[in-house]
PDB file of C-alpha atoms and ligand atoms in Angstrom:
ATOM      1  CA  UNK T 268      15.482  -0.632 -12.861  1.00 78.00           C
ATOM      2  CA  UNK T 269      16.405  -3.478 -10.514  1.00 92.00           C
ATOM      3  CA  UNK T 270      16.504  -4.286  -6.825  1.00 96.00           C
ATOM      4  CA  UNK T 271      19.998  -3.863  -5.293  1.00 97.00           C
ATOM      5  CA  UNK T 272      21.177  -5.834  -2.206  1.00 97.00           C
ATOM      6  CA  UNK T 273      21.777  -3.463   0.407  1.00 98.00           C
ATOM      7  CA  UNK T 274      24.697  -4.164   2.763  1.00 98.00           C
ATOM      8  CA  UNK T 275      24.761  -4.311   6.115  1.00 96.00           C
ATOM      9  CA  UNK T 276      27.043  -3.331   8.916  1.00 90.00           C
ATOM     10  CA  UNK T 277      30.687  -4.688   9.155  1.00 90.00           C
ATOM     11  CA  UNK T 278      30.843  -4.547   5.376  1.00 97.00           C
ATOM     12  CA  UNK T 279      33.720  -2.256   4.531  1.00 96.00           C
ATOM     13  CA  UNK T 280      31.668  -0.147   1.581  1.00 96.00           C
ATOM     14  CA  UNK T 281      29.855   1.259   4.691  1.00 97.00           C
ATOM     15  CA  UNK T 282      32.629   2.954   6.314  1.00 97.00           C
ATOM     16  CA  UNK T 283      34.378   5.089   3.943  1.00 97.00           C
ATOM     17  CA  UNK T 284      33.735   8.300   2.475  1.00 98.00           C
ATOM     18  CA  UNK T 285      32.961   8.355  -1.068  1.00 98.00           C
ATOM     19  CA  UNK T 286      33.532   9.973  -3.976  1.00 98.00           C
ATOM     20  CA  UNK T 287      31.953  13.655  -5.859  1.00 98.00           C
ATOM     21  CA  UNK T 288      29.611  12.292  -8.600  1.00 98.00           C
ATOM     22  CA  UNK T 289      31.736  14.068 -11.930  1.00 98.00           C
ATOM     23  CA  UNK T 290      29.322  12.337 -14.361  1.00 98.00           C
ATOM     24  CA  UNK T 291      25.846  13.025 -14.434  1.00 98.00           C
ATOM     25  CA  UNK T 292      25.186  10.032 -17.426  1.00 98.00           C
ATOM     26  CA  UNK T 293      23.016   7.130 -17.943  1.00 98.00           C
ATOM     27  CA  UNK T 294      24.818   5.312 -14.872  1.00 97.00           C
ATOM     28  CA  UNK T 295      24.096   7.827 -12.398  1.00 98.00           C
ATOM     29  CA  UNK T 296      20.347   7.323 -13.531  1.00 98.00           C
ATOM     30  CA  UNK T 297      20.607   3.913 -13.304  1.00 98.00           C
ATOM     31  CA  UNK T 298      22.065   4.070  -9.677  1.00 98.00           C
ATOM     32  CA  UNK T 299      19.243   6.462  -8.382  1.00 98.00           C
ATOM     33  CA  UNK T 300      16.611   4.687 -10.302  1.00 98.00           C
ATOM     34  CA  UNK T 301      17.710   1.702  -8.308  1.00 98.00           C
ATOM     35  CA  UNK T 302      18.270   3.372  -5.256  1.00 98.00           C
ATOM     36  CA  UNK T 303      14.472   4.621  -4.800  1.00 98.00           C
ATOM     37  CA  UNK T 304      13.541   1.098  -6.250  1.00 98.00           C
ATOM     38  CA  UNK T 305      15.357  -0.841  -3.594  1.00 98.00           C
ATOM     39  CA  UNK T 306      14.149   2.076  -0.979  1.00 98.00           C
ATOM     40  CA  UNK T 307      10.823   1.887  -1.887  1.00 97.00           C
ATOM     41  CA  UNK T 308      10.791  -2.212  -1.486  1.00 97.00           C
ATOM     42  CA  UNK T 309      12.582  -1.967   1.685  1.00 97.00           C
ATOM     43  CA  UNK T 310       9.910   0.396   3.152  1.00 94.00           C
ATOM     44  CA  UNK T 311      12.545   2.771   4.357  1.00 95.00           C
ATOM     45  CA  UNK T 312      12.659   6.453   4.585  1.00 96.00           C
ATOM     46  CA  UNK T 313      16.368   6.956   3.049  1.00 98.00           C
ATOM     47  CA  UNK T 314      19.029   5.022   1.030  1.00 98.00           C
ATOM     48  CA  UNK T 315      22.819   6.616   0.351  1.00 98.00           C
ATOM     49  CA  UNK T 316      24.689   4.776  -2.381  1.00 98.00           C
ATOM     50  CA  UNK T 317      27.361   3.297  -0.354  1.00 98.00           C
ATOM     51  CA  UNK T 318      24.621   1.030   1.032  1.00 98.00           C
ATOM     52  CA  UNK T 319      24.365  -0.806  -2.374  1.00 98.00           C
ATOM     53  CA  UNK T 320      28.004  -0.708  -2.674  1.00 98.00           C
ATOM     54  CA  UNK T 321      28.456   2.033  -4.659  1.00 98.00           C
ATOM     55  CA  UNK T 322      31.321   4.996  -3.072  1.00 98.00           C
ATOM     56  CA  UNK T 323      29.886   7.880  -4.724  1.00 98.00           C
ATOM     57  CA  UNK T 324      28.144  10.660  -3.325  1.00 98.00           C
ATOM     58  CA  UNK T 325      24.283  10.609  -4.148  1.00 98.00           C
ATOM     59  CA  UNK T 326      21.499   9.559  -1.680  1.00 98.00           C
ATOM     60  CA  UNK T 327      17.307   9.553  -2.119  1.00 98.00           C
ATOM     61  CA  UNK T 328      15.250  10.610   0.509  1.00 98.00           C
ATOM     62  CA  UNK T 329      11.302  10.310   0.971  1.00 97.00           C
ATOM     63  CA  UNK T 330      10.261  14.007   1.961  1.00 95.00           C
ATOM     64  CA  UNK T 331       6.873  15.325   3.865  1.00 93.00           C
ATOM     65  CA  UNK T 332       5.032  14.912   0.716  1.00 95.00           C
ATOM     66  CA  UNK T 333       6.016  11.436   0.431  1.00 94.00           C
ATOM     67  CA  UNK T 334       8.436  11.645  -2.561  1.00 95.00           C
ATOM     68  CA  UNK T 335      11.444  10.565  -3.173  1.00 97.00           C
ATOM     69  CA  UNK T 336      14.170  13.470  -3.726  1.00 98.00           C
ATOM     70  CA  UNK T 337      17.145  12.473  -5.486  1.00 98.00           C
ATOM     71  CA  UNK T 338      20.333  14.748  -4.052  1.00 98.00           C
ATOM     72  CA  UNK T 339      23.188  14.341  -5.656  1.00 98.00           C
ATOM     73  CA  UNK T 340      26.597  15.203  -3.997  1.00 98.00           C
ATOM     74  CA  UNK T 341      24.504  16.904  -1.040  1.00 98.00           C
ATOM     75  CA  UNK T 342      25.998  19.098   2.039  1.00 98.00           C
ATOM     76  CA  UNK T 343      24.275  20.597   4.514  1.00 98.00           C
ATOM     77  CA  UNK T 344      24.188  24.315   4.689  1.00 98.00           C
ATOM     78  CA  UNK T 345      22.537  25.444   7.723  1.00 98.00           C
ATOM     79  CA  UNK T 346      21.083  23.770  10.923  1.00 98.00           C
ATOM     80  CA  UNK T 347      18.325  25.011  13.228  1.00 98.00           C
ATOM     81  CA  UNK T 348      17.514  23.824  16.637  1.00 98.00           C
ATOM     82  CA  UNK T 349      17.307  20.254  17.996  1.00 98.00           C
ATOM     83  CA  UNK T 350      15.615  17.114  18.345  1.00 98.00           C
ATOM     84  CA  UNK T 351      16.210  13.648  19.643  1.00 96.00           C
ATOM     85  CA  UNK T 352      14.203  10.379  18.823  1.00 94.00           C
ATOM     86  CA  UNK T 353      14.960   6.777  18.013  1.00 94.00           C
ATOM     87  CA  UNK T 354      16.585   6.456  14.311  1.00 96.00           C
ATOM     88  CA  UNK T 355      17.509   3.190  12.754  1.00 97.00           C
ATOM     89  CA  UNK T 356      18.952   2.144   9.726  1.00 98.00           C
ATOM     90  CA  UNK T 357      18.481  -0.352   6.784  1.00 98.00           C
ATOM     91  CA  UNK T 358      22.048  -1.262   7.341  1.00 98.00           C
ATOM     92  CA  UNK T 359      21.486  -1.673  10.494  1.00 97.00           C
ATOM     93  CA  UNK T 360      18.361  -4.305  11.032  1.00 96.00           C
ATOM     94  CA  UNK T 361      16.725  -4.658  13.542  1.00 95.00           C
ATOM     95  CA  UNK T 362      18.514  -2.202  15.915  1.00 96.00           C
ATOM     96  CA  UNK T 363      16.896   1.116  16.877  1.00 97.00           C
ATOM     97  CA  UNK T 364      18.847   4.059  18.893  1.00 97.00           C
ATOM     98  CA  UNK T 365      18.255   7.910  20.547  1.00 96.00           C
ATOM     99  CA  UNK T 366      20.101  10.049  18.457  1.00 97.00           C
ATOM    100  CA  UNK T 367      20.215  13.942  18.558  1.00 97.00           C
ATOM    101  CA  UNK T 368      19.641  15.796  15.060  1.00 98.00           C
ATOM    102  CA  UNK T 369      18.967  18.996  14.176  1.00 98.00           C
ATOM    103  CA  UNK T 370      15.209  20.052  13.956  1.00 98.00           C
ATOM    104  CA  UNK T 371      15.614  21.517  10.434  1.00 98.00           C
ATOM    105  CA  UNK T 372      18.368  21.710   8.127  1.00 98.00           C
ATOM    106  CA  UNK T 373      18.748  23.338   4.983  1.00 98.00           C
ATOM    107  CA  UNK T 374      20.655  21.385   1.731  1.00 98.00           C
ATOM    108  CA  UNK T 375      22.360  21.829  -1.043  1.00 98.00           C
ATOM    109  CA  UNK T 376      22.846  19.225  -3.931  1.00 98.00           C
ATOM    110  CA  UNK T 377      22.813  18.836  -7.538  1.00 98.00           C
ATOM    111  CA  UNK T 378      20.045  16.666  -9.442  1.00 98.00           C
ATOM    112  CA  UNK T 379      20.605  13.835 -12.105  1.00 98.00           C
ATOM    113  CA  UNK T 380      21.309  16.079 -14.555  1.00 98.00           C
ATOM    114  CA  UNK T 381      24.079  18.130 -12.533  1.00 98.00           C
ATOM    115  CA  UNK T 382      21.726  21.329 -11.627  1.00 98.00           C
ATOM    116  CA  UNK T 383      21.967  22.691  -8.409  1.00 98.00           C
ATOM    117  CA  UNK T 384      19.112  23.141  -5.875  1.00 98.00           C
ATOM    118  CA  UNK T 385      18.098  23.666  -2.141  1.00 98.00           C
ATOM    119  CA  UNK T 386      15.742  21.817  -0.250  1.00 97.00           C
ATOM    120  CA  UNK T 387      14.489  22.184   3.702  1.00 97.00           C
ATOM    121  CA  UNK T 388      13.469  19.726   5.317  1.00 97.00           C
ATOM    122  CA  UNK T 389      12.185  19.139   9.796  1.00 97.00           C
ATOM    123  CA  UNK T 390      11.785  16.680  11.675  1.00 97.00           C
ATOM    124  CA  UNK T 391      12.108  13.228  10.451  1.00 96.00           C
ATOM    125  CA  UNK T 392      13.468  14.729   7.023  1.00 97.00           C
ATOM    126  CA  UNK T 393      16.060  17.032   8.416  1.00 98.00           C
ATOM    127  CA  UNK T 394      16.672  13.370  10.660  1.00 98.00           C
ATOM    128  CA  UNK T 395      17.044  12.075   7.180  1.00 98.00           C
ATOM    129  CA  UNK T 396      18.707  14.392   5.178  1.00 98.00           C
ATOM    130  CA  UNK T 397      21.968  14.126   7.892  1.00 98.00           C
ATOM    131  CA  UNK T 398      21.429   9.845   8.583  1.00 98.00           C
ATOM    132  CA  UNK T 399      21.629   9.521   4.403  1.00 98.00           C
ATOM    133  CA  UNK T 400      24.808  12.570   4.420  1.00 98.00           C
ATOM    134  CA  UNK T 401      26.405  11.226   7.111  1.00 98.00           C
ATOM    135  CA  UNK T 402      26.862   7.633   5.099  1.00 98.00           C
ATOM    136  CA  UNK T 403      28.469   9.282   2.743  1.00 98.00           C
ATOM    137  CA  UNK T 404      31.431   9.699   4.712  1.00 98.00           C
ATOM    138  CA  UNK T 405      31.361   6.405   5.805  1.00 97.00           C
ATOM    139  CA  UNK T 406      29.310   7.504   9.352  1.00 97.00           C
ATOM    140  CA  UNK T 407      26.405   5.415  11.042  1.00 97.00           C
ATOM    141  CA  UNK T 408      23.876   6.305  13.825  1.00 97.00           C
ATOM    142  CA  UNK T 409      25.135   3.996  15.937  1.00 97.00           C
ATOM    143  CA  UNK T 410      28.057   6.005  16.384  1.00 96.00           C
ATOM    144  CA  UNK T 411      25.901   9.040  18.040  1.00 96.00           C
ATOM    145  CA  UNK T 412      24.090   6.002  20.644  1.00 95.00           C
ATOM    146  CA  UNK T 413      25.338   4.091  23.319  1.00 91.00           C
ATOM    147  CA  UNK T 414      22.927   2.021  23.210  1.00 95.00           C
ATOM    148  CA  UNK T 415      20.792  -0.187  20.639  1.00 96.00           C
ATOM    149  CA  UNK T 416      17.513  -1.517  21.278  1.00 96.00           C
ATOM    150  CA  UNK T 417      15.648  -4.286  19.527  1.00 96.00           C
ATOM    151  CA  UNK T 418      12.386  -3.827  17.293  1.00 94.00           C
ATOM    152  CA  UNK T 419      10.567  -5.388  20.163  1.00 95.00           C
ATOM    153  CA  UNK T 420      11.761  -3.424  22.909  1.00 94.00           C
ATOM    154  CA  UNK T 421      11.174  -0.383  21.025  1.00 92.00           C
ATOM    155  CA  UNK T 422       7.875  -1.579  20.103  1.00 92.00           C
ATOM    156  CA  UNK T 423       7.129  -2.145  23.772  1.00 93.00           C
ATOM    157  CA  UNK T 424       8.432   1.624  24.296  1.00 88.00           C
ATOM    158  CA  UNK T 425       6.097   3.131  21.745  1.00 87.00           C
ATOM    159  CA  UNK T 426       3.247   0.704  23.342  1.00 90.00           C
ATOM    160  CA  UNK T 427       4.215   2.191  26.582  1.00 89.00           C
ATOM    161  CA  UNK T 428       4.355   6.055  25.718  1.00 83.00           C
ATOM    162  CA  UNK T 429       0.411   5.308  23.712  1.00 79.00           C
ATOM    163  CA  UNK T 430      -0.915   4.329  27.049  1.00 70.00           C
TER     164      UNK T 430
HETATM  165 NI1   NI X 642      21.197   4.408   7.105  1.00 94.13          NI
END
């Protein structure tokens, strides 16, 4: 396992859709072993491959139990409902936005070793599931804001709504 540099925006590897994964071999492993790796050091609550630099679809995602599912070549297969709240990226540093997700949304992927499976998530993990989908076809968050705030001004937000 290893730490992978993840890329941040106006690198091209972050704007175009990638690839099916056809092989489910040693590489793939690799790649999703360093994905939740680099994830985990980063303290972040998804990673898609393209953020390492790597155009294939396959993304890890920390769910409401606190693990890290592996989906491999995931689509979204139904949608419930709505919710809106301040998503950033780790992309994206630093730069925090109000973007509208679905409240709970329903997947379909494959795992490492090619098997297919569903998985549900709400909340912040449906606001996951789409953020890490969405980079696979070369999307950001920052395309659903108009505006960005700073870590400090959304801390000073959250400080605000506590009070
Ligand atoms: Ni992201």
């Amino acid at each position: 396992m290893a730490l992978r540099t993840i890329l941040t925006d106006g690198d091209p590897a972050l704007h175009k859709a990638c690839r099916p994964v056809t092989n489910f071999d040693q590489r793939l492993h690799d790649l999703l072993d360093d994905l939740k790796e680099t994830l985990a050091n980063a303290n972040g609550a998804g990673l898609a491959a393209p953020q390492v630099g790597i155009l294939r679809r396959a993304v890890v995602v920390v769910d409401a139990e606190d693990n890290m599912l592996e989906l491999v070549n995931p689509e979204i297969i139904s949608q419930e409902g709505e919710q809106e709240g301040f998503e950033g990226c780790l992309s994206v540093p630093g730069r925090w936005g109000v973007v509208k997700r679905p409240m709970k949304v329903r997947v379909r992927a494959q795992d490492r070793d090619g098997n297919f499976f569903e998985a549900e998530g709400e909340e912040i993990v449906a606001r996951c599931f789409c953020h890490e989908i969405e980079h696979l076809d070369g999307h950001l968050f920052t395309e659903h804001t108009d505006r960005l705030y700073t870590t400090e001004e959304l801390d000073q937000m959250m400080e605000e709504q506590g009070e």
